[in-house]
Coordinates of C-alpha atoms in Angstrom, one line a residue:
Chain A
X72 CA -18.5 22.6 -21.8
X73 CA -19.5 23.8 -18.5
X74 CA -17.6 23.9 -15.1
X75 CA -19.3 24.7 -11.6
X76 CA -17.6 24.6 -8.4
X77 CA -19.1 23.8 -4.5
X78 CA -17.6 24.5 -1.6
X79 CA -18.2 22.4 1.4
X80 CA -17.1 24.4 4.3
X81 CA -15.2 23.3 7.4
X82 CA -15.9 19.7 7.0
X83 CA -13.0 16.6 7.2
X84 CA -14.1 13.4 4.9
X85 CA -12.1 10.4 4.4
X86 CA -10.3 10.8 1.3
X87 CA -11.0 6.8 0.2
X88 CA -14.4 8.0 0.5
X89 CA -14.4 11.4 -1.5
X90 CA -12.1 9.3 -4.2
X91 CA -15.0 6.7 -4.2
X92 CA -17.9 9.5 -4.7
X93 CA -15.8 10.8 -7.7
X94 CA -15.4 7.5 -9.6
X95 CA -18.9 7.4 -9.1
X96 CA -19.6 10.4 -10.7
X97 CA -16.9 10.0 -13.5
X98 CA -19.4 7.5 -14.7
X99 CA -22.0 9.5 -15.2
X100 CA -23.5 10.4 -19.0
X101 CA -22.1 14.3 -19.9
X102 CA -19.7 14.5 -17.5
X103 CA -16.4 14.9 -18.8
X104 CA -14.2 15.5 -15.2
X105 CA -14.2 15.4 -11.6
X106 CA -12.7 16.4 -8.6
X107 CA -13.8 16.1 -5.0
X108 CA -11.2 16.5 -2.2
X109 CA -9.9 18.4 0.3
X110 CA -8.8 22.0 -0.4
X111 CA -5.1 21.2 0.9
X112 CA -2.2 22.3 -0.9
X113 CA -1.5 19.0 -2.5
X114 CA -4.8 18.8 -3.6
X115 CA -5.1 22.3 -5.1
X116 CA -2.0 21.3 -7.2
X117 CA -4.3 18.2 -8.4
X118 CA -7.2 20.3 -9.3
X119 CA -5.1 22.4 -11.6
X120 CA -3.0 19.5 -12.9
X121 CA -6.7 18.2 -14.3
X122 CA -7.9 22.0 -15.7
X123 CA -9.9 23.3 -12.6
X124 CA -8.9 26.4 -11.5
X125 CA -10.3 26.3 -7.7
X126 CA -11.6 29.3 -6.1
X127 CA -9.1 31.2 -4.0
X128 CA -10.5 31.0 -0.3
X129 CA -10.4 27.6 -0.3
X130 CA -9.0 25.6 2.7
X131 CA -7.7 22.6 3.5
X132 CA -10.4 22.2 6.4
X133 CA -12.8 22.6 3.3
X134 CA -14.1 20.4 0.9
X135 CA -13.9 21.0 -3.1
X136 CA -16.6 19.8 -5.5
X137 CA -15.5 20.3 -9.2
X138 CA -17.2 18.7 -11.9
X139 CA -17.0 19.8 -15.9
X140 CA -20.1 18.7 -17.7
X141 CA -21.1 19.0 -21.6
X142 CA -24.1 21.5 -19.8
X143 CA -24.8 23.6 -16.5
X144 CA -27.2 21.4 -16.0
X145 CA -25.3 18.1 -16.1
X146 CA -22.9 19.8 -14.2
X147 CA -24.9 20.5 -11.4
X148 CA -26.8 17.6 -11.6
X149 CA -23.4 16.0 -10.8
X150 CA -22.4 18.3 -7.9
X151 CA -25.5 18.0 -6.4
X152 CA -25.1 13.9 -6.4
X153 CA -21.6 14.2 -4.8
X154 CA -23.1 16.1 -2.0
X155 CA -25.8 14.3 -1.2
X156 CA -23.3 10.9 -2.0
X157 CA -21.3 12.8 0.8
X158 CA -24.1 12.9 3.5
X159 CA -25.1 9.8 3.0
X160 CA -21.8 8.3 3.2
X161 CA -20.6 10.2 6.1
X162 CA -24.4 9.2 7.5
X163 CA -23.5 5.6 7.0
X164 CA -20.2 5.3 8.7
X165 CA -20.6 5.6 12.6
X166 CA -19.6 9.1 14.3
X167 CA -16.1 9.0 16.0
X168 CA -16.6 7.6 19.7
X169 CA -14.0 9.8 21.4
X170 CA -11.3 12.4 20.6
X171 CA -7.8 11.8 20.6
X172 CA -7.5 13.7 24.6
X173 CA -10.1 10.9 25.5
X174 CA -7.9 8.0 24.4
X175 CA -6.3 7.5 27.2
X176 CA -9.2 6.6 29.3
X177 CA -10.5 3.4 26.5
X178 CA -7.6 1.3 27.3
X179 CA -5.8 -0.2 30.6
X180 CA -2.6 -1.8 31.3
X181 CA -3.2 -5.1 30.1
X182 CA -4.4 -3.7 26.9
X183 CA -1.7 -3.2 23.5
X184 CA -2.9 -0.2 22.4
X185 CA -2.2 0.6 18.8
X186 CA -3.0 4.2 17.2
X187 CA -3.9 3.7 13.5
X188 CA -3.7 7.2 11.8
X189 CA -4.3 8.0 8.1
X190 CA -4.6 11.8 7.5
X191 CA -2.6 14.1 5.7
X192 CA 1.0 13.5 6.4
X193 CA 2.0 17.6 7.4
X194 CA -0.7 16.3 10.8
X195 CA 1.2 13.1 12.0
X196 CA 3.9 14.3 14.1
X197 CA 1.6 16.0 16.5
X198 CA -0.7 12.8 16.7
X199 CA 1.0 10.6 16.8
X200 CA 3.6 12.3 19.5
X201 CA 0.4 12.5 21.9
X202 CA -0.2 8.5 21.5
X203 CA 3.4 8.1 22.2
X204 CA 3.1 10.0 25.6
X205 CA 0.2 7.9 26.4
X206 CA 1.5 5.1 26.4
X207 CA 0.4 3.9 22.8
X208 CA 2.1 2.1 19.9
X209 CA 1.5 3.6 16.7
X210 CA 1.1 2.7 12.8
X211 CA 1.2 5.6 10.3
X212 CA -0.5 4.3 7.3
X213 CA -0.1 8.0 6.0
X214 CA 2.7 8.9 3.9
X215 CA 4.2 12.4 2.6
X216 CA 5.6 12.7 6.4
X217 CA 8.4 14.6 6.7
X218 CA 11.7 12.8 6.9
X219 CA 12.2 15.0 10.5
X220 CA 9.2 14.0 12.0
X221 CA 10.1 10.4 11.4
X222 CA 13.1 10.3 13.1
X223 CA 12.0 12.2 15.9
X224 CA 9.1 9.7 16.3
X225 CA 11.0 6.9 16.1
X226 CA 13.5 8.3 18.1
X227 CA 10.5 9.0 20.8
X228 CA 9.0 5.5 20.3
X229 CA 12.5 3.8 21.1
X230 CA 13.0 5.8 24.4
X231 CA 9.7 4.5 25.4
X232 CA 9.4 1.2 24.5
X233 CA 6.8 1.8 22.0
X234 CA 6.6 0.2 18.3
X235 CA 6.0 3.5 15.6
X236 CA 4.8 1.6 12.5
X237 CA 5.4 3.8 9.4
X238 CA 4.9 6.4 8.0
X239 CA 4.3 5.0 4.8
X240 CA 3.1 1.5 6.8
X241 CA 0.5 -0.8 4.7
X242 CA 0.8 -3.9 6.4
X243 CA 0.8 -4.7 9.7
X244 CA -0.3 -8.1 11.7
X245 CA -0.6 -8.2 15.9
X246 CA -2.5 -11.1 17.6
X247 CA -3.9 -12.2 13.8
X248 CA -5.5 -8.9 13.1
X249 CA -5.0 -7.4 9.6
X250 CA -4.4 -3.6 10.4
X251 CA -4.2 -1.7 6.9
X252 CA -3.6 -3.9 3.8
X253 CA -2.9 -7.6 5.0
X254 CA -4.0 -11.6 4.5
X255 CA -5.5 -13.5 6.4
X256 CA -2.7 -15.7 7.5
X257 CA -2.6 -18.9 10.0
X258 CA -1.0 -18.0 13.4
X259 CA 2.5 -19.3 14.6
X260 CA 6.5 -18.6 15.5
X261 CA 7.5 -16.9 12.5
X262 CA 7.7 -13.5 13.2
X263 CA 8.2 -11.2 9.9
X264 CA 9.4 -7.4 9.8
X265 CA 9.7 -4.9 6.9
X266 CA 9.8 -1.9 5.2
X267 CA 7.9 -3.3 2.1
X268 CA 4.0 -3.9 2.5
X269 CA 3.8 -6.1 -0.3
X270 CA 6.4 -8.0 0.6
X271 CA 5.4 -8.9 3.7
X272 CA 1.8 -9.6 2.3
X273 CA 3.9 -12.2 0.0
X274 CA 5.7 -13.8 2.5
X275 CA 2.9 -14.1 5.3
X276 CA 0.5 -15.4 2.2
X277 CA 3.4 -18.0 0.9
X278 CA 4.5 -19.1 4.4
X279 CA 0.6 -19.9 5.0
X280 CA 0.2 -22.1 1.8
X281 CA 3.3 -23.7 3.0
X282 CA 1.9 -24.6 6.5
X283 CA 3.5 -22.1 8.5
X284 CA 2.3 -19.3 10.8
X285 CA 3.4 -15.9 11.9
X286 CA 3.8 -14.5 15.7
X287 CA 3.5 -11.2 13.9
X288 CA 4.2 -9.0 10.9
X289 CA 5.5 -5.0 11.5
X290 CA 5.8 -2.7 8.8
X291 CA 8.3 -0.2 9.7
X292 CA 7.2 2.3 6.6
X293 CA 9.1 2.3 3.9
X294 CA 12.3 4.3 4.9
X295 CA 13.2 2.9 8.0
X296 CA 16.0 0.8 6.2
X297 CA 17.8 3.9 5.1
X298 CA 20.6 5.5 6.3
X299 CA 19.1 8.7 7.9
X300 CA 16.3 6.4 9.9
X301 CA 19.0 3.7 10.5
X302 CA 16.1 0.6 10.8
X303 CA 15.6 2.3 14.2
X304 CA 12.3 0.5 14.3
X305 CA 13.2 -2.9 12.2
X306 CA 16.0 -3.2 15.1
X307 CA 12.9 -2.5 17.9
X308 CA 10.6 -5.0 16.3
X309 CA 13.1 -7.6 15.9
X310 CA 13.2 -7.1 20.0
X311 CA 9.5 -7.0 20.6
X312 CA 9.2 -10.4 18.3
X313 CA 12.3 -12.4 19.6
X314 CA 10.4 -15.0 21.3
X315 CA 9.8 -16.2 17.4
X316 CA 11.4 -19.5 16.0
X317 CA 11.8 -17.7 13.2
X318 CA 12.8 -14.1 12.1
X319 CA 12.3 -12.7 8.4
X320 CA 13.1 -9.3 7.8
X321 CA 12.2 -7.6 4.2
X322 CA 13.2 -4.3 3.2
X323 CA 13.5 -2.4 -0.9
X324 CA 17.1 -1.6 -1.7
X325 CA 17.9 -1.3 2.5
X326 CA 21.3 1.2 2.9
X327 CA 24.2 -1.6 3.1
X328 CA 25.2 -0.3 6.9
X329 CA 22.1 -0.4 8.5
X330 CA 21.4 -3.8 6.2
X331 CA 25.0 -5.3 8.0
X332 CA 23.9 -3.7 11.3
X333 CA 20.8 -6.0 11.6
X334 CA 21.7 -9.4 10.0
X335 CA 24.3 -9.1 12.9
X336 CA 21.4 -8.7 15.3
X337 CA 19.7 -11.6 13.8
X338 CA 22.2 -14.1 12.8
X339 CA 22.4 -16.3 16.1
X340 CA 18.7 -17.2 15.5
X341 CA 17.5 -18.7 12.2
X342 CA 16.6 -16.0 10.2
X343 CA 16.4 -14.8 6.8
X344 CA 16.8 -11.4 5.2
X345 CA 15.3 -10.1 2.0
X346 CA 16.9 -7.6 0.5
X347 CA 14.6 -6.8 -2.5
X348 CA 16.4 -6.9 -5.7
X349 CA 19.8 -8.4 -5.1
X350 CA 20.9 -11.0 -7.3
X351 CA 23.6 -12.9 -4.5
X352 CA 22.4 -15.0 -1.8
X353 CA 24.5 -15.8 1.2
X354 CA 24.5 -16.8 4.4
X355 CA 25.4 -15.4 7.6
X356 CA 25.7 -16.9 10.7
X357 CA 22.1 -18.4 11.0
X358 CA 21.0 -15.9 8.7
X359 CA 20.4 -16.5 5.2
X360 CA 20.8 -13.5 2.9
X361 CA 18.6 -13.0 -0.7
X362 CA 17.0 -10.9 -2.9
X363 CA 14.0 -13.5 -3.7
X364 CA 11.0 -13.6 -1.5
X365 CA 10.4 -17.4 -2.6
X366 CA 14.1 -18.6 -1.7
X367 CA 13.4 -17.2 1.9
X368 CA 9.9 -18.5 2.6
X369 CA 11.7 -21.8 1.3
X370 CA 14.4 -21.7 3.5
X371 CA 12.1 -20.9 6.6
X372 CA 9.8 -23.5 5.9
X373 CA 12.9 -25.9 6.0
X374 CA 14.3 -24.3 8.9
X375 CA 11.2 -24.6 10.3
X376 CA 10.7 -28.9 10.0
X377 CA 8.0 -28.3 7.0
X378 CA 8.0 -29.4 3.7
X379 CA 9.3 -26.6 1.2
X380 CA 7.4 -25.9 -2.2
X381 CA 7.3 -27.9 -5.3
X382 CA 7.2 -24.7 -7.2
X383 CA 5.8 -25.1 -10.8
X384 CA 7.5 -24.0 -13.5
X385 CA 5.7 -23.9 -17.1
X386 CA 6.9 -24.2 -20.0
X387 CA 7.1 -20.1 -21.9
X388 CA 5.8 -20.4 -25.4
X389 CA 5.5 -17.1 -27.3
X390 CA 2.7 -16.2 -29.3
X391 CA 4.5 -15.1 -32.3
X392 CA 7.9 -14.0 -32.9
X393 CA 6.6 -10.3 -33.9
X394 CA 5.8 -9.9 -30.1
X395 CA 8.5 -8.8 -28.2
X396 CA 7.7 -6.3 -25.5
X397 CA 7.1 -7.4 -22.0
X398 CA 4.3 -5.5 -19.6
X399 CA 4.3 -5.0 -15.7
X400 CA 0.8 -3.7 -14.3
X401 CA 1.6 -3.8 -10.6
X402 CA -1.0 -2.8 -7.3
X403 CA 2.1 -3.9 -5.0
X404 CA 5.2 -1.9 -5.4
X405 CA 7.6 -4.3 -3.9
X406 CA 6.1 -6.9 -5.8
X407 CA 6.8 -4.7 -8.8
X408 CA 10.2 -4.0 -7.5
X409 CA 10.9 -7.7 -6.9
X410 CA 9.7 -8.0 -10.9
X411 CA 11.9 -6.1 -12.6
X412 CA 15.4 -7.8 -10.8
X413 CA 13.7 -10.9 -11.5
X414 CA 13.1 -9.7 -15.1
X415 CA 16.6 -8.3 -15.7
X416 CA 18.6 -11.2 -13.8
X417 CA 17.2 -13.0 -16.4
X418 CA 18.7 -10.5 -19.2
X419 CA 15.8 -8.5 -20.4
X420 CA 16.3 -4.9 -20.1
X421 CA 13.1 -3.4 -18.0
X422 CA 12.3 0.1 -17.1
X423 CA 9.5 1.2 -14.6
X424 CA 8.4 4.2 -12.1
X425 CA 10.1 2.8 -9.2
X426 CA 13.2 1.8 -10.7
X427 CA 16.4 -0.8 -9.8
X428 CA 18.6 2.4 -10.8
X429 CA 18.3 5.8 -12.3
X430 CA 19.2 4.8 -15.7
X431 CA 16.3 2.5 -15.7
X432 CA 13.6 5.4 -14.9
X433 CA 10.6 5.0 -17.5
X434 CA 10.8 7.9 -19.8
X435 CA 7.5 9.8 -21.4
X436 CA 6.9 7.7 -24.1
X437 CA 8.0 3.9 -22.7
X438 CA 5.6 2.4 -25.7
X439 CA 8.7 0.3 -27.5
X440 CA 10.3 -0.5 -23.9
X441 CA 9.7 -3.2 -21.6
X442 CA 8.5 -1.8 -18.9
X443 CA 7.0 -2.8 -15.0
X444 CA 4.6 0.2 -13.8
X445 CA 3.7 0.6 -9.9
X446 CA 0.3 1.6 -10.1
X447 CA 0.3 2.5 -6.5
X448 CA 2.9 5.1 -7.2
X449 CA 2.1 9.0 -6.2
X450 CA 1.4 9.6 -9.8
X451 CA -1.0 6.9 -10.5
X452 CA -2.9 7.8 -7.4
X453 CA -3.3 11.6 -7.8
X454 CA -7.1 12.1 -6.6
X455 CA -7.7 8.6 -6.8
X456 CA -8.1 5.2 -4.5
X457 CA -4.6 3.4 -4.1
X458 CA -5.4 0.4 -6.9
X459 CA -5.3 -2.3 -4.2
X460 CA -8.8 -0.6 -2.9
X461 CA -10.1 0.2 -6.5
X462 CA -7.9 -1.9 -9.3
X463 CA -10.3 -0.9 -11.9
X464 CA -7.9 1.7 -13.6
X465 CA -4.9 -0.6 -13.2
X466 CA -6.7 -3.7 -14.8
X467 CA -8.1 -1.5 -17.7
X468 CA -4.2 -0.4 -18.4
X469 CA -4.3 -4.2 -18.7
X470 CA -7.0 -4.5 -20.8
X471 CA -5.3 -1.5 -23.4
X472 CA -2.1 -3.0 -23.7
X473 CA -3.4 -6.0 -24.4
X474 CA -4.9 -5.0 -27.9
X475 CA -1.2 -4.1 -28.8
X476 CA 0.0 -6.1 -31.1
X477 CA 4.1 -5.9 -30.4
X478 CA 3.2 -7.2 -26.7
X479 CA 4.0 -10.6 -26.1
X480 CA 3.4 -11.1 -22.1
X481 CA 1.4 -8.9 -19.7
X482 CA 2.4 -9.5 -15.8
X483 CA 0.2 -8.4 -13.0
X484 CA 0.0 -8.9 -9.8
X485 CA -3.7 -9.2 -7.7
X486 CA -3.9 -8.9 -4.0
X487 CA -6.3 -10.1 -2.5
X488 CA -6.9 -9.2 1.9
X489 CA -8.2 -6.9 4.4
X490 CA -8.2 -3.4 3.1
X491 CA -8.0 -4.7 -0.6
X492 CA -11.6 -4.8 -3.1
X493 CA -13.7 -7.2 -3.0
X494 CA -14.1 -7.2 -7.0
X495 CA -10.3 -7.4 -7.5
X496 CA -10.8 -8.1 -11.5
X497 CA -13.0 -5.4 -12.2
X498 CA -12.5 -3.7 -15.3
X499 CA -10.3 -6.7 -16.7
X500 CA -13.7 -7.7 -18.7
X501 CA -12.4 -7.5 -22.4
X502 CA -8.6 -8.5 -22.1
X503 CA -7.4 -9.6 -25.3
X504 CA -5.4 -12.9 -25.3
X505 CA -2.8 -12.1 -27.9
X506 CA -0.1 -11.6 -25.2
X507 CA 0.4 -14.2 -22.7
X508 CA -1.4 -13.4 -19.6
X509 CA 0.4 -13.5 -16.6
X510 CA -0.5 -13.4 -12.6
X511 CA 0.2 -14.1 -9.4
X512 CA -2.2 -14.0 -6.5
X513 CA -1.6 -12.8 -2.8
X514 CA -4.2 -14.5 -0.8
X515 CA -5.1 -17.5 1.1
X516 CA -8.1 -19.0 1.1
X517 CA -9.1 -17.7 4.2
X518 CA -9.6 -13.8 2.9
X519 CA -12.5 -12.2 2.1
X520 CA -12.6 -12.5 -1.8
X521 CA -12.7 -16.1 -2.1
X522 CA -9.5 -17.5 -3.4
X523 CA -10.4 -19.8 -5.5
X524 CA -13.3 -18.3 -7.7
X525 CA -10.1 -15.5 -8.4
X526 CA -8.0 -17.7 -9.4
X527 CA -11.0 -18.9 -12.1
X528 CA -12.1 -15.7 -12.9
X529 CA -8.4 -14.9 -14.0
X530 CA -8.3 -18.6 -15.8
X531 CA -11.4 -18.2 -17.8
X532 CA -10.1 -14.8 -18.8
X533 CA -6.9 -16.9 -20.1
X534 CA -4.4 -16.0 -17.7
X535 CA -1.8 -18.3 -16.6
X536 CA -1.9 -18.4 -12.4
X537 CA 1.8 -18.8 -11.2
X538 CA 2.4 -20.0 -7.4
X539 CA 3.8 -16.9 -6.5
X540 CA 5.0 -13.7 -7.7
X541 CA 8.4 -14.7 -8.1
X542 CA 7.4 -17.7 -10.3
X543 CA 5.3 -15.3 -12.5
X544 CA 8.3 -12.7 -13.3
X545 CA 10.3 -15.9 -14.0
X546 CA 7.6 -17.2 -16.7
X547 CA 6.6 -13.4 -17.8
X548 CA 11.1 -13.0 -18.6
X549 CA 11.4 -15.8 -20.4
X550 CA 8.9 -15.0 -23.0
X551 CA 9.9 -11.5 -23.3
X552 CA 13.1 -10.0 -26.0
Chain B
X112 CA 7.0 -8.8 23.3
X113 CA 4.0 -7.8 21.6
X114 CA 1.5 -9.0 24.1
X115 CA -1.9 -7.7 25.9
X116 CA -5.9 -7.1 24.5
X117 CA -5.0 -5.6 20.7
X118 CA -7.1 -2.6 20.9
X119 CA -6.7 -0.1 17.7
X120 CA -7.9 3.7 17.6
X121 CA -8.4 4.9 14.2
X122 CA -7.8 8.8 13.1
X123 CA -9.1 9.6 9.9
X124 CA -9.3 6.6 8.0
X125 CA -12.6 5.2 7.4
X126 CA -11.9 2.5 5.1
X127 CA -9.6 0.8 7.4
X128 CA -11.6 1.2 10.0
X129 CA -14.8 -0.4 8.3
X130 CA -12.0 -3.4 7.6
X131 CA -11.1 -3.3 11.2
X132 CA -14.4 -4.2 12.7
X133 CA -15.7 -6.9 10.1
X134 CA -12.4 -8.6 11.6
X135 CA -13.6 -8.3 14.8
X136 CA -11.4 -5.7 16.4
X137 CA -11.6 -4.0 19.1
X138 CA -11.6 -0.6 17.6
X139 CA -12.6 2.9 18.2
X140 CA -12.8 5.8 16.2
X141 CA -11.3 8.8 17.1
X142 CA -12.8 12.2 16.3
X143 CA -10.1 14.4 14.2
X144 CA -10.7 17.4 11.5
X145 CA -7.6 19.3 10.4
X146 CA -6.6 22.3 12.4
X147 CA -7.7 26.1 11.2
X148 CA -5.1 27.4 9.0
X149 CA -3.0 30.0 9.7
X150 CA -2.1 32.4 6.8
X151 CA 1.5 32.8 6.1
X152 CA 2.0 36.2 6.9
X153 CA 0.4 35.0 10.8
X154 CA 2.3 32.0 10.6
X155 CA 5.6 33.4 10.3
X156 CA 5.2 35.8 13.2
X157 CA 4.6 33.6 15.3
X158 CA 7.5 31.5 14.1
X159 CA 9.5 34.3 14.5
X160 CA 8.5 34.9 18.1
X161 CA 8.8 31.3 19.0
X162 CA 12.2 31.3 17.7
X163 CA 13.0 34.6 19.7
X164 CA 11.9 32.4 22.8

């Protein structure tokens, strides 16, 4: 085996793109591992964690080519490819148009200007505390911010009137625009705010198929329901949306305080609030309380004058009784988190990566568990594209499990939208069809990757198509234990 | 209220940027490459000093 190393100094390149260049590569005949990213401290760790030892004056202002080949020459043939891959794709994309001190001149005071900003986490606080002063709302897609610099931006955006989306912010929709992962959704009075990105992509995408519209959708990044941010920014949004019929707030395992603290804000309007996971469902004041995304696009649709959904259920047949084990291959983490206290509300035991509890935390070897994975989690995504933008790896852990023979359902979820792939069931070529198969889609027919010839490429492959993602962890418990 | 001309800047994400404009945005992007670093010995000098301040 050989291993050469390049050095690309003093250059910043998108990290989807560097990710793309090294799937590209990993493809290629006699080459046996890549690396291309940034020489930052995170990334140096990655490096090592795959058997590189990077070279010592490396920066994180630098770029880092590492390939190991069968030969030198295969090697280098590869490094040479992922440079020129790098010019060309840097050559392709259009140069930036101003710097962040220019800003302030490209928008006036009928504008809503919105800072998107996706770098390394340890830059955000400085960023995004110079939109702030500028007048400018902002939506931190990045994540790994410190918990400090969060509350001090939020605290910063509240004392000026000004919206800080994030960190840790997929989804967000103003005036019908997608801004980081989101649907193409119909526009209306239903405003929706959350801390989970799939779960507002899941209840924008169900309201629409149900007739509805949204005035907007916030993500607030996915700690803002905790006790140490205290839903500063749920609590703003809810203000900045209030001329909505409608409110709908989501949020993963929100602290019970801040939780109480904004169903009170909510309740004199018809609302609803999902809190991800719990099994009770209440109602307070106008607000009704659940842990199911379905019951509370349901209950807005009716509180709304629309007709709610004649949700399908199918009938669970099992392949054979020597197939017990149940599968959860998720791209949306909420949707994964939704899963599993669908799954275990229905009795079946299920471990995953982002957990209901600590004693349900997947262990090394989860082979003879049931088990729902977030694919999207840190250490799926480890030098790679999140799955939503590149699901091939997620749909071939698919594919694998599928050849098991002790497996008797496989659940997945596909998302379809801005931001997400256009070939969404790549690398599911090959799935076998001894476990039940089955999905849910988040899309309307309105995005990008054509709803409908998803939905029969996932048929033809044998999966069974459930009307939401709730309905599919419903089926996929049932034929489980 | 969220109201006004959406107009997005985008620092350091490409991808979502490419999204943004087949949607029609009105978006800009905005030059951005990570600051020098400082070694650690530097760094915590000037920490030092700033905290002296």
């Amino acid at each position: 085996m050989a291993t050469k190393y390049h050095e690309v100094k003093g250059r910043y390149v998108d990290s989807v793109l560097l990710m793309q260049i090294t799937r590209q590569l990993e493809g290629h005949e006699g080459v046996s591992k890549v690396g291309v990213m940034t020489g930052s401290k995170e990334n140096l760790e990655i490096f090592k964690n795959l058997g590189f030892s990077p070279p010592s004056d490396i920066k994180s202002t630098d770029v880092l080519i590492a390939v190991e080949a069968e030969s030198d020459a295969a090697a280098q043939k590869a490094v040479d490819e992922a440079i020129q891959l790098m010019d060309k794709r840097t050559s392709d994309t259009k140069a930036p148009e101003l710097t962040l001190d220019e800003v302030r001149t490209a928008f006036n005071a009928g504008d809503l200007p919105v800072l998107f900003v996706s770098t390394p986490g340890q830059y955000v606080r400085g960023i995004a505390t110079k939109a702030l002063g500028e007048g400018m709302h902002v939506h931190i897609f990045s994540s790994n911010v410190p918990e400090g610099d969060e509350i001090a931006l939020k605290k910063l955006g509240r004392e000026k009137g000004l919206l800080v989306m994030g960190p840790d912010a997929g989804t967000v929709i103003i005036d019908g625009k997608g801004l980081g992962f989101a649907n193409a959704v119909r526009a209306g009075k239903i405003g929706v705010v959350g801390s989970s990105g799939s779960g507002i992509q899941e209840i924008t995408v169900l309201l629409d198929r149900g007739g509805a519209g949204i005035s907007a959708a916030i993500g607030t990044g996915s700690k803002d329901l905790s006790s140490q941010v205290g839903g500063v920014m749920t609590k703003m949004a809810l203000e900045k949306l209030s001329d909505s019929e409608f409110l709908m707030v989501i949020g993963k395992r929100p602290d019970e305080k801040v939780m109480q603290e904004i169903i009170s804000m909510m309740s004199s309007k018809p609302s609803a609030f999902v809190a991800l996971g719990d099994s009770e469902k209440r109602t307070e004041g106008k607000t009704f309380v659940t842990g199911h995304i379905d019951d509370a696009v349901d209950f807005a649709l009716k509180s709304c004058g629309m007709k709610q959904f004649a949700w399908k259920d199918e009938k669970a047949v099992r392949p054979d009784d020597s197939r017990k084990l149940l599968r959860g291959f998720f791209v949306g983490g909420s949707l994964c988190y939704q899963a599993q206290a669908i799954i275990a509300q229905n009795g079946v035991e299920v471990y995953s990566n982002g957990p209901r509890d600590d004693a349900h935390m997947i262990p090394k070897d989860w082979r003879g568990l049931n088990v729902c994975i977030d694919t999207g989690a840190e250490e799926y995504v480890l030098g790679k594209p999140h799955p939503m933008i590149d699901p091939k790896a997620r749909n071939q852990m698919i594919v694998e499990e599928s050849k098991r023979d002790d497996v008797a359902v496989i659940l997945f979820d596909v998302v379809l939208g801005y931001g997400s792939a256009q070939n969404v069931l790549e690398g599911l070529e090959g799935v076998a069809k001894g476990p039940v198969l089955v999905a849910s889609i988040c899309g309307t027919s309105k995005d990008k990757q054509n709803f409908d010839e998803v939905r029969k490429g996932l048929e033809k492959l044998g999966v069974k198509v459930m009307d939401s993602a709730g309905r599919a962890a419903e089926l996929a418990s049932r034929l489980a234990g | 209220m969220l109201k006004g001309n959406l107009k997005v800047f985008c620092v350091g994400a490409d991808w979502f940027y490419q999204e943004m404009l087949a949607q029609k945005i009105d978006v800009k992007k905005v030059e951005w490459t990570p600051p020098p670093e400082v070694p650690e010995d530097i760094a915590s000098i000037l920490g030092a000093l700033a905290g002296a301040k």
